[in-house]
Every structure is written in structure tokens, then in C-alpha cells.
Coordinates of C-alpha atoms in Angstrom, one line a residue:
X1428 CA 3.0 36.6 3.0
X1429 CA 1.5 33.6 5.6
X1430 CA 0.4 30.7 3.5
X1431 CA -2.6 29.7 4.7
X1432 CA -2.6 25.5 3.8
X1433 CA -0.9 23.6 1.9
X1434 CA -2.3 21.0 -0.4
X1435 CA -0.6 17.4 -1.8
X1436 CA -2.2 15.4 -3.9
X1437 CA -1.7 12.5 -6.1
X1438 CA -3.0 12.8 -9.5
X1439 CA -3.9 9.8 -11.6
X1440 CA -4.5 10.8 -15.9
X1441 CA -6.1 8.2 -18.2
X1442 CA -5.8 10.2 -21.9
X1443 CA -7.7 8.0 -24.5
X1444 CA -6.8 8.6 -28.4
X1445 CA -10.0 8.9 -29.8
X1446 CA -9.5 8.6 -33.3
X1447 CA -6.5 9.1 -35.8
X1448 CA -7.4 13.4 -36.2
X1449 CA -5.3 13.6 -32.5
X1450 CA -8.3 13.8 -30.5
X1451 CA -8.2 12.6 -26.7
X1452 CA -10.5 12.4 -24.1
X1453 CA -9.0 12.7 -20.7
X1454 CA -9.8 12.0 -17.1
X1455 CA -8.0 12.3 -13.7
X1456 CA -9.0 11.1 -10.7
X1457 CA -7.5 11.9 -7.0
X1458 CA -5.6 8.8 -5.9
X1459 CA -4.2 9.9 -2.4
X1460 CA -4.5 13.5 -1.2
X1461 CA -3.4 15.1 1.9
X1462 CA -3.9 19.0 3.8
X1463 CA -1.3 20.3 5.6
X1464 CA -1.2 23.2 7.8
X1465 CA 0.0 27.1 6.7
X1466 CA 3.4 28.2 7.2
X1467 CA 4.2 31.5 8.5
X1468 CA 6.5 33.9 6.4
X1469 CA 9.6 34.0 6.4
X1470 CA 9.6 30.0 7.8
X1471 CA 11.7 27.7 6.3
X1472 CA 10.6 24.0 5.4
X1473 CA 14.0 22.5 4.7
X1474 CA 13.1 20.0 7.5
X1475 CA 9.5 19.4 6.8
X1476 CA 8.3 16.6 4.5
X1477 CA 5.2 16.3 2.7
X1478 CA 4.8 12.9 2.6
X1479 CA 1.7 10.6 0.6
X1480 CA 0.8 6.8 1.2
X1481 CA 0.5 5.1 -1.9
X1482 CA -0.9 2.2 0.1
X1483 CA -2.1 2.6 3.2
X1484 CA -3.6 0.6 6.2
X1485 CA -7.1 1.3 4.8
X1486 CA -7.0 1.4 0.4
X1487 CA -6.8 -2.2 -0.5
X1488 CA -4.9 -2.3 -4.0
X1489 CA -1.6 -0.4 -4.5
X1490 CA -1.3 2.7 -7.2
X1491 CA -0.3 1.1 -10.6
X1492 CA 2.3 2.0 -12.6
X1493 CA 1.8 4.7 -15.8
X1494 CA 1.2 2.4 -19.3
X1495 CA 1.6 3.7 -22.9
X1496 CA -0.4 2.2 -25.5
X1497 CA -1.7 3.2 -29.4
X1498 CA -5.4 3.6 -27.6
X1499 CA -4.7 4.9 -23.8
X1500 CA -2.1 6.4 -21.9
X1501 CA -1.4 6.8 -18.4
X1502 CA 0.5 9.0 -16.0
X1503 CA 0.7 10.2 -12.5
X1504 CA 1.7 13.8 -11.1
X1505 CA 1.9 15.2 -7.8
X1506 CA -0.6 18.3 -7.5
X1507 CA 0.7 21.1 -5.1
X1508 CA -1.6 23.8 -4.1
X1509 CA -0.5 26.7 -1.4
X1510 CA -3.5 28.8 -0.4
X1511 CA -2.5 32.7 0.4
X1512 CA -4.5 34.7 3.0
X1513 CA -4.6 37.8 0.9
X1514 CA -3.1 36.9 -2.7
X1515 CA -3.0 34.3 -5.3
X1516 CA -3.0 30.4 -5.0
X1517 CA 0.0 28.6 -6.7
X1518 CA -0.7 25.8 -8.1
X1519 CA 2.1 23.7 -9.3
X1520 CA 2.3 20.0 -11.3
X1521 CA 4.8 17.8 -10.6
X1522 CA 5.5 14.6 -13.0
X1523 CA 6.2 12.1 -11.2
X1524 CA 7.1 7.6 -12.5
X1525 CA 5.4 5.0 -10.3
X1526 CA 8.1 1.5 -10.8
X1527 CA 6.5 -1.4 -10.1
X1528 CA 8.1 -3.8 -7.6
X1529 CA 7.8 -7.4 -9.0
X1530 CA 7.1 -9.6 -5.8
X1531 CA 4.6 -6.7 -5.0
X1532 CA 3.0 -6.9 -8.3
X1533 CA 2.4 -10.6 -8.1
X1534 CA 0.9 -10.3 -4.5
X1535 CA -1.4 -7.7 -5.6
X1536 CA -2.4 -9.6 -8.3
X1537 CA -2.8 -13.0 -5.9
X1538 CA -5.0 -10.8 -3.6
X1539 CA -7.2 -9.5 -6.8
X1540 CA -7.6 -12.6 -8.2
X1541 CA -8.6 -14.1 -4.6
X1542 CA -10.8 -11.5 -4.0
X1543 CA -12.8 -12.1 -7.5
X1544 CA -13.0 -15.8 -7.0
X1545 CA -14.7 -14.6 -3.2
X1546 CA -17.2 -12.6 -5.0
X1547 CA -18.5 -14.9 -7.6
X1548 CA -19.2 -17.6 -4.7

């Protein structure tokens, strides 16, 4: 059976913990997302790679890493969807751990902070 696109995307999850009965409230939002084309049956993708910018030449501020705390909780998956001409989608979630890179995190936060103090003049 021909799949007829294949979908990537990177999934951002904020879970608040509402109150101490185990209630959340939870939100994703779409960080980076990319369509690819169909592949044929029978094909095999050993030598294809999805691939997804976490910073790219046009976002200005790189993904930040998942936090755990007693009131919110992060966490970032990769979302794969494979569109079938005449059957099901799959839809699979992938869990995946964003490290921060130390010299990185300080220049983001330099470029932040330079950007607020450009605003408030």
C-alpha cells in the first residue's frame, strides 16, 4: 500500500497540576513541523532521513529543554503521521529529551535579555 505523505513534527506539552485531586490541564503547541513526500510500496527508507531544525535561519530563540516542577511539567515528542491512499493513517509518538548546551544557553539568554532592553527603549 503507497503512503501518500509523510508527516514530522515536533511536539511541545506544558501539563499544569491543577490542584492536589491529580487534576492537569494540558496544552501542546507545534514547535517545528515538516511534510514529506509519499513513498511507494515496497520502497525502502533505510537511506532517507527525516530531519527537523530546532533553530533555524528564520525562528529567533532555540527549543528549550523539558522542566519538572510540583506545578508544571514539560516534555517534547516527535509526532509521526503516514497518510494511506486507501486505508488508515498511523499515527505514532515518539518521546524524545532536548539537553541543553551551556555556552548556547547563555547566548540565548544574552540575545533575550538584549532584545527586552531594545523593546522597552
Amino acid at each position: 500500500m503507497d503512503v501518500k505523505s509523510v508527516s514530522v513534527c515536533l511536539v511541545g506539552e506544558l501539563v499544569i497540576h491543577a490542584n492536589n485531586d491529580h487534576s492537569e490541564v494540558k496544552a501542546k503547541t507545534d514547535l517545528v513541523k515538516k511534510d514529506f513526500p509519499g513513498i511507494s510500496a515496497g520502497a525502502t527508507t533505510i537511506d532517507q532521513a527525516y530531519s527537523l531544525d530546532l533553530v533555524g535561519p528564520s525562528e529567533r530563540y532555540a527549543v528549550l529543554p523539558p522542566m519538572t516542577s510540583g506545578l508544571v511539567t514539560t516534555r517534547h515528542y516527535v509526532e509521526v503521521r503516514c497518510k494511506f491512499l486507501w486505508g488508515p493513517n498511523v499515527h505514532i509518538e515518539i518521546p524524545v529529551k532536548i539537553m541543553a548546551i551551556p555556552e548556547v544557553a547563555v547566548a540565548a539568554l544574552s540575545n533575550l535579555l538584549a532584545d527586552v532592553k531594545t523593546k522597552a527603549l
